Structure formats: structure tokens, C-alpha cells
GROMACS .gro file of C-alpha atoms in nm:
model
  420
    1UNK     CA    1   0.000   0.000   0.000
    2UNK     CA    2   0.152   0.332  -0.107
    3UNK     CA    3   0.183   0.643   0.107
    4UNK     CA    4  -0.108   0.896   0.093
    5UNK     CA    5   0.130   1.166  -0.035
    6UNK     CA    6   0.226   0.942  -0.330
    7UNK     CA    7  -0.141   0.866  -0.392
    8UNK     CA    8  -0.218   1.241  -0.396
    9UNK     CA    9   0.071   1.308  -0.635
   10UNK     CA   10  -0.057   1.034  -0.866
   11UNK     CA   11  -0.413   1.167  -0.858
   12UNK     CA   12  -0.292   1.518  -0.938
   13UNK     CA   13  -0.087   1.384  -1.227
   14UNK     CA   14  -0.388   1.199  -1.367
   15UNK     CA   15  -0.609   1.508  -1.332
   16UNK     CA   16  -0.358   1.727  -1.511
   17UNK     CA   17  -0.318   1.478  -1.793
   18UNK     CA   18  -0.695   1.484  -1.841
   19UNK     CA   19  -0.687   1.855  -1.928
   20UNK     CA   20  -0.347   1.864  -2.100
   21UNK     CA   21  -0.504   1.910  -2.444
   22UNK     CA   22  -0.801   2.122  -2.337
   23UNK     CA   23  -0.813   2.464  -2.505
   24UNK     CA   24  -0.922   2.735  -2.252
   25UNK     CA   25  -1.019   2.969  -2.536
   26UNK     CA   26  -1.379   2.851  -2.523
   27UNK     CA   27  -1.420   2.898  -2.147
   28UNK     CA   28  -1.644   3.183  -2.039
   29UNK     CA   29  -1.478   3.479  -1.863
   30UNK     CA   30  -1.643   3.378  -1.535
   31UNK     CA   31  -1.513   3.021  -1.567
   32UNK     CA   32  -1.163   3.146  -1.648
   33UNK     CA   33  -1.165   3.375  -1.345
   34UNK     CA   34  -1.286   3.096  -1.116
   35UNK     CA   35  -1.031   2.850  -1.255
   36UNK     CA   36  -0.743   3.093  -1.214
   37UNK     CA   37  -0.835   3.165  -0.851
   38UNK     CA   38  -0.874   2.797  -0.771
   39UNK     CA   39  -0.550   2.702  -0.941
   40UNK     CA   40  -0.371   2.973  -0.742
   41UNK     CA   41  -0.508   2.821  -0.420
   42UNK     CA   42  -0.410   2.471  -0.531
   43UNK     CA   43  -0.063   2.594  -0.625
   44UNK     CA   44  -0.021   2.737  -0.273
   45UNK     CA   45  -0.131   2.407  -0.117
   46UNK     CA   46   0.102   2.209  -0.342
   47UNK     CA   47   0.387   2.443  -0.251
   48UNK     CA   48   0.322   2.389   0.119
   49UNK     CA   49   0.324   2.012   0.077
   50UNK     CA   50   0.643   2.022  -0.129
   51UNK     CA   51   0.815   2.248   0.125
   52UNK     CA   52   0.697   2.030   0.414
   53UNK     CA   53   0.845   1.725   0.244
   54UNK     CA   54   1.167   1.911   0.162
   55UNK     CA   55   1.211   2.016   0.525
   56UNK     CA   56   1.181   1.652   0.635
   57UNK     CA   57   1.410   1.512   0.362
   58UNK     CA   58   1.739   1.523   0.552
   59UNK     CA   59   1.763   1.145   0.524
   60UNK     CA   60   1.733   1.172   0.144
   61UNK     CA   61   2.020   1.422   0.134
   62UNK     CA   62   2.235   1.204   0.363
   63UNK     CA   63   2.180   0.897   0.148
   64UNK     CA   64   2.288   1.091  -0.161
   65UNK     CA   65   2.582   1.259   0.013
   66UNK     CA   66   2.436   1.609  -0.041
   67UNK     CA   67   2.490   1.895   0.202
   68UNK     CA   68   2.118   1.940   0.262
   69UNK     CA   69   1.779   1.858   0.103
   70UNK     CA   70   1.787   2.180  -0.101
   71UNK     CA   71   2.111   2.080  -0.274
   72UNK     CA   72   1.973   1.733  -0.347
   73UNK     CA   73   1.646   1.872  -0.488
   74UNK     CA   74   1.822   2.126  -0.710
   75UNK     CA   75   2.037   1.851  -0.862
   76UNK     CA   76   1.762   1.590  -0.880
   77UNK     CA   77   1.474   1.804  -1.007
   78UNK     CA   78   1.694   2.047  -1.207
   79UNK     CA   79   1.572   2.354  -1.017
   80UNK     CA   80   1.764   2.662  -0.909
   81UNK     CA   81   1.965   2.601  -0.594
   82UNK     CA   82   1.876   2.950  -0.463
   83UNK     CA   83   1.503   2.871  -0.493
   84UNK     CA   84   1.544   2.536  -0.321
   85UNK     CA   85   1.739   2.692  -0.035
   86UNK     CA   86   1.474   2.963   0.005
   87UNK     CA   87   1.204   2.695   0.020
   88UNK     CA   88   1.403   2.497   0.278
   89UNK     CA   89   1.454   2.806   0.494
   90UNK     CA   90   1.083   2.887   0.474
   91UNK     CA   91   0.985   2.528   0.553
   92UNK     CA   92   1.211   2.525   0.858
   93UNK     CA   93   1.060   2.852   0.982
   94UNK     CA   94   0.704   2.725   0.927
   95UNK     CA   95   0.779   2.399   1.104
   96UNK     CA   96   0.948   2.552   1.407
   97UNK     CA   97   0.790   2.893   1.452
   98UNK     CA   98   0.509   3.012   1.228
   99UNK     CA   99   0.238   2.747   1.257
  100UNK     CA  100  -0.046   2.988   1.177
  101UNK     CA  101   0.126   3.094   0.856
  102UNK     CA  102   0.189   2.728   0.769
  103UNK     CA  103  -0.181   2.654   0.810
  104UNK     CA  104  -0.277   2.948   0.586
  105UNK     CA  105  -0.044   2.822   0.313
  106UNK     CA  106  -0.171   2.466   0.358
  107UNK     CA  107  -0.532   2.582   0.323
  108UNK     CA  108  -0.456   2.799   0.019
  109UNK     CA  109  -0.533   3.119   0.210
  110UNK     CA  110  -0.183   3.255   0.144
  111UNK     CA  111   0.041   3.217  -0.159
  112UNK     CA  112   0.402   3.106  -0.146
  113UNK     CA  113   0.519   3.461  -0.223
  114UNK     CA  114   0.304   3.599   0.059
  115UNK     CA  115   0.433   3.335   0.301
  116UNK     CA  116   0.793   3.421   0.216
  117UNK     CA  117   0.732   3.791   0.279
  118UNK     CA  118   0.548   3.732   0.607
  119UNK     CA  119   0.810   3.489   0.739
  120UNK     CA  120   1.086   3.734   0.648
  121UNK     CA  121   0.906   4.021   0.824
  122UNK     CA  122   0.847   3.814   1.138
  123UNK     CA  123   1.205   3.689   1.141
  124UNK     CA  124   1.333   4.047   1.120
  125UNK     CA  125   1.158   4.156   1.441
  126UNK     CA  126   1.394   4.240   1.731
  127UNK     CA  127   1.505   3.959   1.958
  128UNK     CA  128   1.368   4.133   2.263
  129UNK     CA  129   1.013   4.110   2.129
  130UNK     CA  130   0.823   3.855   2.336
  131UNK     CA  131   0.639   3.545   2.217
  132UNK     CA  132   0.298   3.705   2.269
  133UNK     CA  133   0.380   4.002   2.044
  134UNK     CA  134   0.528   3.770   1.781
  135UNK     CA  135   0.208   3.566   1.785
  136UNK     CA  136  -0.004   3.879   1.744
  137UNK     CA  137   0.215   4.000   1.458
  138UNK     CA  138   0.183   3.666   1.280
  139UNK     CA  139  -0.195   3.670   1.325
  140UNK     CA  140  -0.232   4.022   1.186
  141UNK     CA  141  -0.010   3.962   0.882
  142UNK     CA  142  -0.177   3.631   0.797
  143UNK     CA  143  -0.518   3.798   0.819
  144UNK     CA  144  -0.403   4.072   0.581
  145UNK     CA  145  -0.292   3.810   0.327
  146UNK     CA  146  -0.657   3.780   0.225
  147UNK     CA  147  -0.647   4.140   0.102
  148UNK     CA  148  -0.290   4.242   0.017
  149UNK     CA  149  -0.024   4.109  -0.217
  150UNK     CA  150   0.342   4.042  -0.130
  151UNK     CA  151   0.457   4.398  -0.191
  152UNK     CA  152   0.194   4.554   0.035
  153UNK     CA  153   0.253   4.285   0.299
  154UNK     CA  154   0.623   4.369   0.296
  155UNK     CA  155   0.539   4.730   0.378
  156UNK     CA  156   0.299   4.623   0.653
  157UNK     CA  157   0.557   4.381   0.788
  158UNK     CA  158   0.814   4.653   0.834
  159UNK     CA  159   0.569   4.850   1.050
  160UNK     CA  160   0.388   4.563   1.218
  161UNK     CA  161   0.510   4.659   1.565
  162UNK     CA  162   0.326   4.989   1.527
  163UNK     CA  163   0.005   4.784   1.512
  164UNK     CA  164   0.065   4.516   1.775
  165UNK     CA  165   0.308   4.691   2.013
  166UNK     CA  166   0.310   5.069   1.951
  167UNK     CA  167   0.476   5.134   2.286
  168UNK     CA  168   0.803   4.975   2.168
  169UNK     CA  169   0.771   5.015   1.790
  170UNK     CA  170   0.961   5.340   1.739
  171UNK     CA  171   1.258   5.244   1.954
  172UNK     CA  172   1.281   4.894   1.807
  173UNK     CA  173   1.264   5.029   1.451
  174UNK     CA  174   1.529   5.291   1.527
  175UNK     CA  175   1.764   5.027   1.667
  176UNK     CA  176   1.708   4.804   1.364
  177UNK     CA  177   1.775   5.089   1.121
  178UNK     CA  178   2.085   5.197   1.314
  179UNK     CA  179   2.225   4.845   1.279
  180UNK     CA  180   2.138   4.837   0.908
  181UNK     CA  181   2.299   5.176   0.846
  182UNK     CA  182   2.618   5.072   1.024
  183UNK     CA  183   2.630   4.752   0.819
  184UNK     CA  184   2.557   4.946   0.498
  185UNK     CA  185   2.854   5.176   0.557
  186UNK     CA  186   3.071   4.874   0.636
  187UNK     CA  187   2.969   4.702   0.311
  188UNK     CA  188   3.005   5.009   0.088
  189UNK     CA  189   3.216   4.923  -0.217
  190UNK     CA  190   3.291   5.050  -0.566
  191UNK     CA  191   3.500   4.864  -0.823
  192UNK     CA  192   3.613   4.969  -1.171
  193UNK     CA  193   3.745   4.733  -1.436
  194UNK     CA  194   3.866   4.808  -1.788
  195UNK     CA  195   3.693   4.585  -2.040
  196UNK     CA  196   3.960   4.635  -2.305
  197UNK     CA  197   3.706   4.753  -2.561
  198UNK     CA  198   3.707   5.122  -2.476
  199UNK     CA  199   3.459   5.083  -2.189
  200UNK     CA  200   3.492   5.045  -1.812
  201UNK     CA  201   3.257   4.839  -1.595
  202UNK     CA  202   3.136   4.984  -1.265
  203UNK     CA  203   3.002   4.774  -0.979
  204UNK     CA  204   2.939   4.888  -0.627
  205UNK     CA  205   2.744   4.877  -0.303
  206UNK     CA  206   2.643   5.199  -0.124
  207UNK     CA  207   2.393   5.283   0.153
  208UNK     CA  208   2.026   5.328   0.055
  209UNK     CA  209   2.024   5.694   0.157
  210UNK     CA  210   2.311   5.774  -0.079
  211UNK     CA  211   2.164   5.553  -0.354
  212UNK     CA  212   1.840   5.751  -0.326
  213UNK     CA  213   2.028   6.077  -0.380
  214UNK     CA  214   2.227   5.928  -0.668
  215UNK     CA  215   1.911   5.803  -0.839
  216UNK     CA  216   1.741   6.140  -0.783
  217UNK     CA  217   2.032   6.321  -0.948
  218UNK     CA  218   2.040   6.076  -1.240
  219UNK     CA  219   1.665   6.109  -1.293
  220UNK     CA  220   1.721   6.479  -1.355
  221UNK     CA  221   1.903   6.372  -1.673
  222UNK     CA  222   1.684   6.074  -1.765
  223UNK     CA  223   1.348   6.247  -1.710
  224UNK     CA  224   1.162   6.185  -2.041
  225UNK     CA  225   0.978   6.518  -2.007
  226UNK     CA  226   1.308   6.706  -2.036
  227UNK     CA  227   1.495   6.768  -2.360
  228UNK     CA  228   1.849   6.631  -2.383
  229UNK     CA  229   2.105   6.851  -2.206
  230UNK     CA  230   2.469   6.909  -2.307
  231UNK     CA  231   3.744   5.726   0.681
  232UNK     CA  232   3.491   5.487   0.782
  233UNK     CA  233   3.188   5.486   1.010
  234UNK     CA  234   3.280   5.172   1.205
  235UNK     CA  235   3.620   5.310   1.302
  236UNK     CA  236   3.856   5.124   1.068
  237UNK     CA  237   4.162   5.335   0.972
  238UNK     CA  238   4.116   5.457   0.614
  239UNK     CA  239   4.462   5.345   0.501
  240UNK     CA  240   4.382   4.987   0.606
  241UNK     CA  241   4.056   4.960   0.416
  242UNK     CA  242   4.045   4.759   0.092
  243UNK     CA  243   4.066   4.982  -0.213
  244UNK     CA  244   3.709   4.906  -0.336
  245UNK     CA  245   3.576   5.010   0.004
  246UNK     CA  246   3.773   5.334   0.005
  247UNK     CA  247   3.653   5.401  -0.349
  248UNK     CA  248   3.293   5.337  -0.242
  249UNK     CA  249   3.322   5.578   0.048
  250UNK     CA  250   3.477   5.839  -0.179
  251UNK     CA  251   3.180   5.801  -0.416
  252UNK     CA  252   2.940   5.855  -0.125
  253UNK     CA  253   3.122   6.172  -0.024
  254UNK     CA  254   3.113   6.294  -0.382
  255UNK     CA  255   2.735   6.244  -0.389
  256UNK     CA  256   2.700   6.445  -0.070
  257UNK     CA  257   2.915   6.725  -0.211
  258UNK     CA  258   2.735   6.762  -0.547
  259UNK     CA  259   2.565   7.101  -0.585
  260UNK     CA  260   2.206   7.021  -0.692
  261UNK     CA  261   2.149   7.373  -0.823
  262UNK     CA  262   2.382   7.295  -1.112
  263UNK     CA  263   2.185   6.986  -1.217
  264UNK     CA  264   1.895   6.992  -1.466
  265UNK     CA  265   1.548   7.077  -1.342
  266UNK     CA  266   1.361   6.766  -1.235
  267UNK     CA  267   0.988   6.764  -1.176
  268UNK     CA  268   0.972   7.144  -1.187
  269UNK     CA  269   1.245   7.207  -0.927
  270UNK     CA  270   1.615   7.163  -0.880
  271UNK     CA  271   1.688   6.805  -0.787
  272UNK     CA  272   1.547   6.765  -0.437
  273UNK     CA  273   1.543   6.488  -0.177
  274UNK     CA  274   1.281   6.512   0.098
  275UNK     CA  275   1.304   6.372   0.449
  276UNK     CA  276   0.982   6.325   0.647
  277UNK     CA  277   1.016   6.291   1.024
  278UNK     CA  278   0.788   6.339   1.322
  279UNK     CA  279   0.866   6.617   1.568
  280UNK     CA  280   0.905   6.364   1.851
  281UNK     CA  281   1.148   6.151   1.648
  282UNK     CA  282   1.347   6.459   1.549
  283UNK     CA  283   1.401   6.544   1.916
  284UNK     CA  284   1.465   6.190   2.038
  285UNK     CA  285   1.784   5.986   2.056
  286UNK     CA  286   1.607   5.691   1.894
  287UNK     CA  287   1.374   5.779   1.610
  288UNK     CA  288   1.313   5.711   1.242
  289UNK     CA  289   1.255   5.914   0.927
  290UNK     CA  290   1.165   5.852   0.563
  291UNK     CA  291   1.384   5.962   0.271
  292UNK     CA  292   1.196   6.029  -0.054
  293UNK     CA  293   1.355   6.041  -0.401
  294UNK     CA  294   1.501   5.818  -0.670
  295UNK     CA  295   1.170   5.655  -0.753
  296UNK     CA  296   1.304   5.437  -1.036
  297UNK     CA  297   1.547   5.227  -0.830
  298UNK     CA  298   1.438   4.864  -0.880
  299UNK     CA  299   1.417   4.606  -0.603
  300UNK     CA  300   1.243   4.815  -0.339
  301UNK     CA  301   0.892   4.764  -0.208
  302UNK     CA  302   0.830   5.135  -0.153
  303UNK     CA  303   0.948   5.467  -0.305
  304UNK     CA  304   1.082   5.583   0.031
  305UNK     CA  305   1.384   5.465   0.228
  306UNK     CA  306   1.372   5.434   0.607
  307UNK     CA  307   1.662   5.595   0.794
  308UNK     CA  308   1.736   5.677   1.157
  309UNK     CA  309   1.666   6.021   1.301
  310UNK     CA  310   2.041   6.052   1.365
  311UNK     CA  311   2.113   6.002   0.993
  312UNK     CA  312   1.843   6.257   0.908
  313UNK     CA  313   2.003   6.511   1.143
  314UNK     CA  314   2.346   6.445   0.986
  315UNK     CA  315   2.211   6.488   0.633
  316UNK     CA  316   2.041   6.813   0.740
  317UNK     CA  317   2.383   6.964   0.804
  318UNK     CA  318   2.518   6.933   0.451
  319UNK     CA  319   2.267   6.782   0.211
  320UNK     CA  320   2.049   6.986  -0.023
  321UNK     CA  321   1.736   6.816   0.104
  322UNK     CA  322   1.404   6.939   0.236
  323UNK     CA  323   1.308   6.818   0.585
  324UNK     CA  324   0.932   6.793   0.636
  325UNK     CA  325   0.865   6.788   1.011
  326UNK     CA  326   0.529   6.627   1.089
  327UNK     CA  327   0.308   6.660   1.394
  328UNK     CA  328  -0.008   6.471   1.484
  329UNK     CA  329  -0.215   6.333   1.195
  330UNK     CA  330   0.094   6.388   0.976
  331UNK     CA  331   0.032   6.762   0.936
  332UNK     CA  332   0.341   6.951   0.818
  333UNK     CA  333   0.476   7.163   1.105
  334UNK     CA  334   0.784   7.287   0.921
  335UNK     CA  335   0.907   7.252   0.565
  336UNK     CA  336   1.277   7.334   0.576
  337UNK     CA  337   1.453   7.528   0.303
  338UNK     CA  338   1.808   7.526   0.176
  339UNK     CA  339   1.881   7.856   0.355
  340UNK     CA  340   1.952   7.652   0.665
  341UNK     CA  341   2.270   7.531   0.488
  342UNK     CA  342   2.591   7.724   0.528
  343UNK     CA  343   2.653   7.953   0.232
  344UNK     CA  344   2.970   7.948   0.024
  345UNK     CA  345   3.087   8.268   0.197
  346UNK     CA  346   3.024   8.117   0.540
  347UNK     CA  347   3.217   7.805   0.445
  348UNK     CA  348   3.512   8.021   0.340
  349UNK     CA  349   3.496   8.200   0.674
  350UNK     CA  350   3.483   7.866   0.859
  351UNK     CA  351   3.781   7.746   0.655
  352UNK     CA  352   3.980   8.056   0.747
  353UNK     CA  353   3.891   8.014   1.114
  354UNK     CA  354   3.914   7.637   1.163
  355UNK     CA  355   4.168   7.546   0.891
  356UNK     CA  356   4.108   7.170   0.948
  357UNK     CA  357   3.870   6.925   1.113
  358UNK     CA  358   3.810   7.041   1.470
  359UNK     CA  359   3.797   6.688   1.615
  360UNK     CA  360   4.072   6.653   1.870
  361UNK     CA  361   4.390   6.528   1.703
  362UNK     CA  362   4.247   6.529   1.349
  363UNK     CA  363   4.433   6.723   1.081
  364UNK     CA  364   4.211   6.654   0.777
  365UNK     CA  365   4.222   6.977   0.570
  366UNK     CA  366   3.923   7.206   0.598
  367UNK     CA  367   3.862   7.186   0.224
  368UNK     CA  368   3.773   6.820   0.274
  369UNK     CA  369   3.547   6.888   0.571
  370UNK     CA  370   3.173   6.937   0.617
  371UNK     CA  371   3.006   7.228   0.798
  372UNK     CA  372   2.824   7.109   1.109
  373UNK     CA  373   2.572   7.292   1.328
  374UNK     CA  374   2.704   7.252   1.683
  375UNK     CA  375   2.354   7.317   1.812
  376UNK     CA  376   2.160   7.093   1.572
  377UNK     CA  377   1.938   7.265   1.319
  378UNK     CA  378   1.663   7.028   1.430
  379UNK     CA  379   1.691   7.168   1.784
  380UNK     CA  380   1.671   7.531   1.675
  381UNK     CA  381   2.037   7.584   1.585
  382UNK     CA  382   2.120   7.884   1.369
  383UNK     CA  383   2.315   7.879   1.044
  384UNK     CA  384   2.581   8.127   1.153
  385UNK     CA  385   2.956   8.119   1.213
  386UNK     CA  386   2.923   8.108   1.591
  387UNK     CA  387   2.726   7.784   1.566
  388UNK     CA  388   2.927   7.633   1.279
  389UNK     CA  389   3.224   7.401   1.297
  390UNK     CA  390   3.421   7.205   1.038
  391UNK     CA  391   3.435   6.826   1.078
  392UNK     CA  392   3.575   6.566   0.839
  393UNK     CA  393   3.335   6.304   0.707
  394UNK     CA  394   3.451   6.047   0.961
  395UNK     CA  395   3.399   6.275   1.261
  396UNK     CA  396   3.077   6.417   1.118
  397UNK     CA  397   2.948   6.060   1.123
  398UNK     CA  398   3.067   6.029   1.483
  399UNK     CA  399   2.892   6.344   1.605
  400UNK     CA  400   2.560   6.201   1.484
  401UNK     CA  401   2.634   5.851   1.616
  402UNK     CA  402   2.445   5.783   1.938
  403UNK     CA  403   2.725   5.554   2.056
  404UNK     CA  404   2.947   5.859   2.112
  405UNK     CA  405   2.926   6.174   2.323
  406UNK     CA  406   3.081   6.487   2.171
  407UNK     CA  407   3.238   6.742   2.408
  408UNK     CA  408   3.343   7.093   2.304
  409UNK     CA  409   3.683   7.176   2.453
  410UNK     CA  410   3.788   7.527   2.567
  411UNK     CA  411   4.000   7.574   2.253
  412UNK     CA  412   3.704   7.491   2.029
  413UNK     CA  413   3.810   7.138   1.941
  414UNK     CA  414   3.573   6.843   1.980
  415UNK     CA  415   3.650   6.534   2.186
  416UNK     CA  416   3.460   6.211   2.129
  417UNK     CA  417   3.395   5.972   2.417
  418UNK     CA  418   3.246   5.624   2.364
  419UNK     CA  419   2.933   5.581   2.574
  420UNK     CA  420   2.938   5.287   2.815
   0.00000   0.00000   0.00000
């Protein structure tokens, strides 16, 4: 007597063979719609069964000498190894943690793509989140699978703590983004390779916030409505960094130094990046903001990029961006303008006064430095010489890094002390 799973596979095979030569052209629109919905549900249920079997196929992999069931399946069924590994990871998560999501996939109430997004969102929640909150988050996201597709669920998943645990959501999101930003700066790379045919290939990795600005600048040139126009954040010494990483950081600094007023008009204005942030987040140590721009970058679920409030405050010092400060019900309390930036004349005066980075012991030339508001602009600081100070990129990152405390010394220099 064969196993029920084999019997089901055989029955499905027979059923599919019975309609292999059927032409759907003569089906009514209502029948086509019903069949498509039902087949989508059946596909989800088949996916769940396949993933459940794959998760329990360690003995199959061992017998074949494969590393894991995913490697065996990719070789045996001629599928992509990346897809098989993703299915194995999802199956393991469903088996060990997300039973409600597993049931939804098994019943055809969630598609495989939805299940992958939900499991990824749940797995990304902070470790300190308790089991009860995790269970509530899973329940809410699974319920929303009846209404939203994978892309919308991904957006909901990133903000799910706001729904199930609003009292810890902002701080948890800020900590997550801070870790992502630190990792993004660590992974920043740019490589250049001559192809030998008169062209050079570029490849690189840069933080989302800088990629958004880059894309926004490029869109000023690619806008179809316009006629054609003629040191490291994690503390590693710059001279010890691999060359691609130094090149990547140099590219980021170039992007931050570009004068948008000299770029083509884009959408009726000089190229502009907007940051939206709540007044409470702007004033807090741990808060989040949204960076808007570069809408054509593929791979993202939303047109905005989430950043920490600290990164938003740092960008406000030097970037030609517009900060939109929001109060309750998202009303705009303040829409910043570029006049808050130090003018060219003020920068010359700062250069004459400071000569170099004012961080204690740093001798980076002032021409390579960024003008920083000692009293943050977000806290009411004024764009004048008395409140301005030159800091190199490395130390400008430090002054906005919550892990450090910046102290102004009697001679005007800045000393950084790691918080304990």
C-alpha cells in the first residue's frame, strides 16, 4: 500500500493529464476567473506540501551525500539552488515557529510569495520582542494576506510593531535601522574594471540613503519630459581599508558634495530629496525618518527609504534636502529650506577660522570637511559662524552617532567619548 502523499501526487498527475489538451479559449470569462483563482489556491497548497516534504528530507540528502535537502532537490529536479534553499529556509521557519502561517499556506489562504514575505518580516523583528507580540504580529499579517499582495505585505511587515506593540515600535525600529545603516557603511564598495574595448565596468554597493540621492540626481538627466542637455563609520583606519571600500566611500562623499542647483530641473524644481520625520522623532535619541527620491530604483517595495533620526540630522547639516517635520495626523509643522545650509561665503569664513577638522587630534584639511551645526538645526540651531564648525566626514558621522558623546573643549576642538 503506497503512502497517501504518493497517492495524492498520482491523482494530481492523472487530473492534469486529463486537461493537457483542453483549449481554454472557449471557457467563459467567469469560468476562467474561477479556474485561475482555484489554481492559485491549489498551487499554494502544493507548494506547502512540497516544502513540508523538503524540510523533512534530511535522510534523502544524507543517502545521496548532499549537504542538505535543497542541494539534493536542485540537482535531482533540475531547479535553481537559490530557490530550493529559500524553500528549505521557509519550511524550517514554518515547522518551528510560524504554525499559523503554515496553516494558511496549507489551506490555500496565502500564496508562497506571501508566506515568504510574512516569514521574512516576522524573522526580522527584534530579539527582545516577546512570544505574545510575535504571535499577534503573525496573526495580523496572515489575516491581511486575504487582502494584500506580497509587496503591500512587505510594507505592513516593516511597520507591524506599530500595530501590535506601539509602545516599543519606534525604539525597536530605530535600533534596527541603526544596525542596518552601520552595516551598509561597512559594506560600501565601488570597483572599476577596464573591459579592453574602450569601456569600463562599474560595480558597487552603497547605503540606501546615498543611492536615493544618486538616483534622484540621475533622474534629472533621464526624465523623459526634459529635452536632452549638453574614513569609515565603524572606526577602521582609512589606510587599512580595501581599495574598493575606500573608493565606495569616496563616491558617497562625492554624492553628498554635489551642488544640486547645477543639475537639470527635475519635476519642476532643482533636484530635491525630501526627508519626512515626526517632531518627537526629530528630538529623540532613537527615532526614524523617511527619505523620498530616486523613484526608479528597482528592487524596493516602496518609493521611500527608512533611515534613523540621527542620519536625518546628519544629512540636514550638509545635504540639499528638504526636511518635512510632521506633527499629529501627519500635518506639516515645518518645511525646511536650503537657507539653513551654510553659504559658500560662510564656508570660506569657517575654513579661514578652523583650517582643518576640529575633532581633537584630526588634521584633515578644511577643504575636505563638512560644515556642522554645533547646536543641531533640528533643535533650533542657527546657520551662523558662531554655531558652525568644520568636521571631516569620519567625525561628522561620529557626532551624529548615538554611541558617542561629543564634548566641546575650551580651545574649540571636539573630543569624542564612547558611551558605556
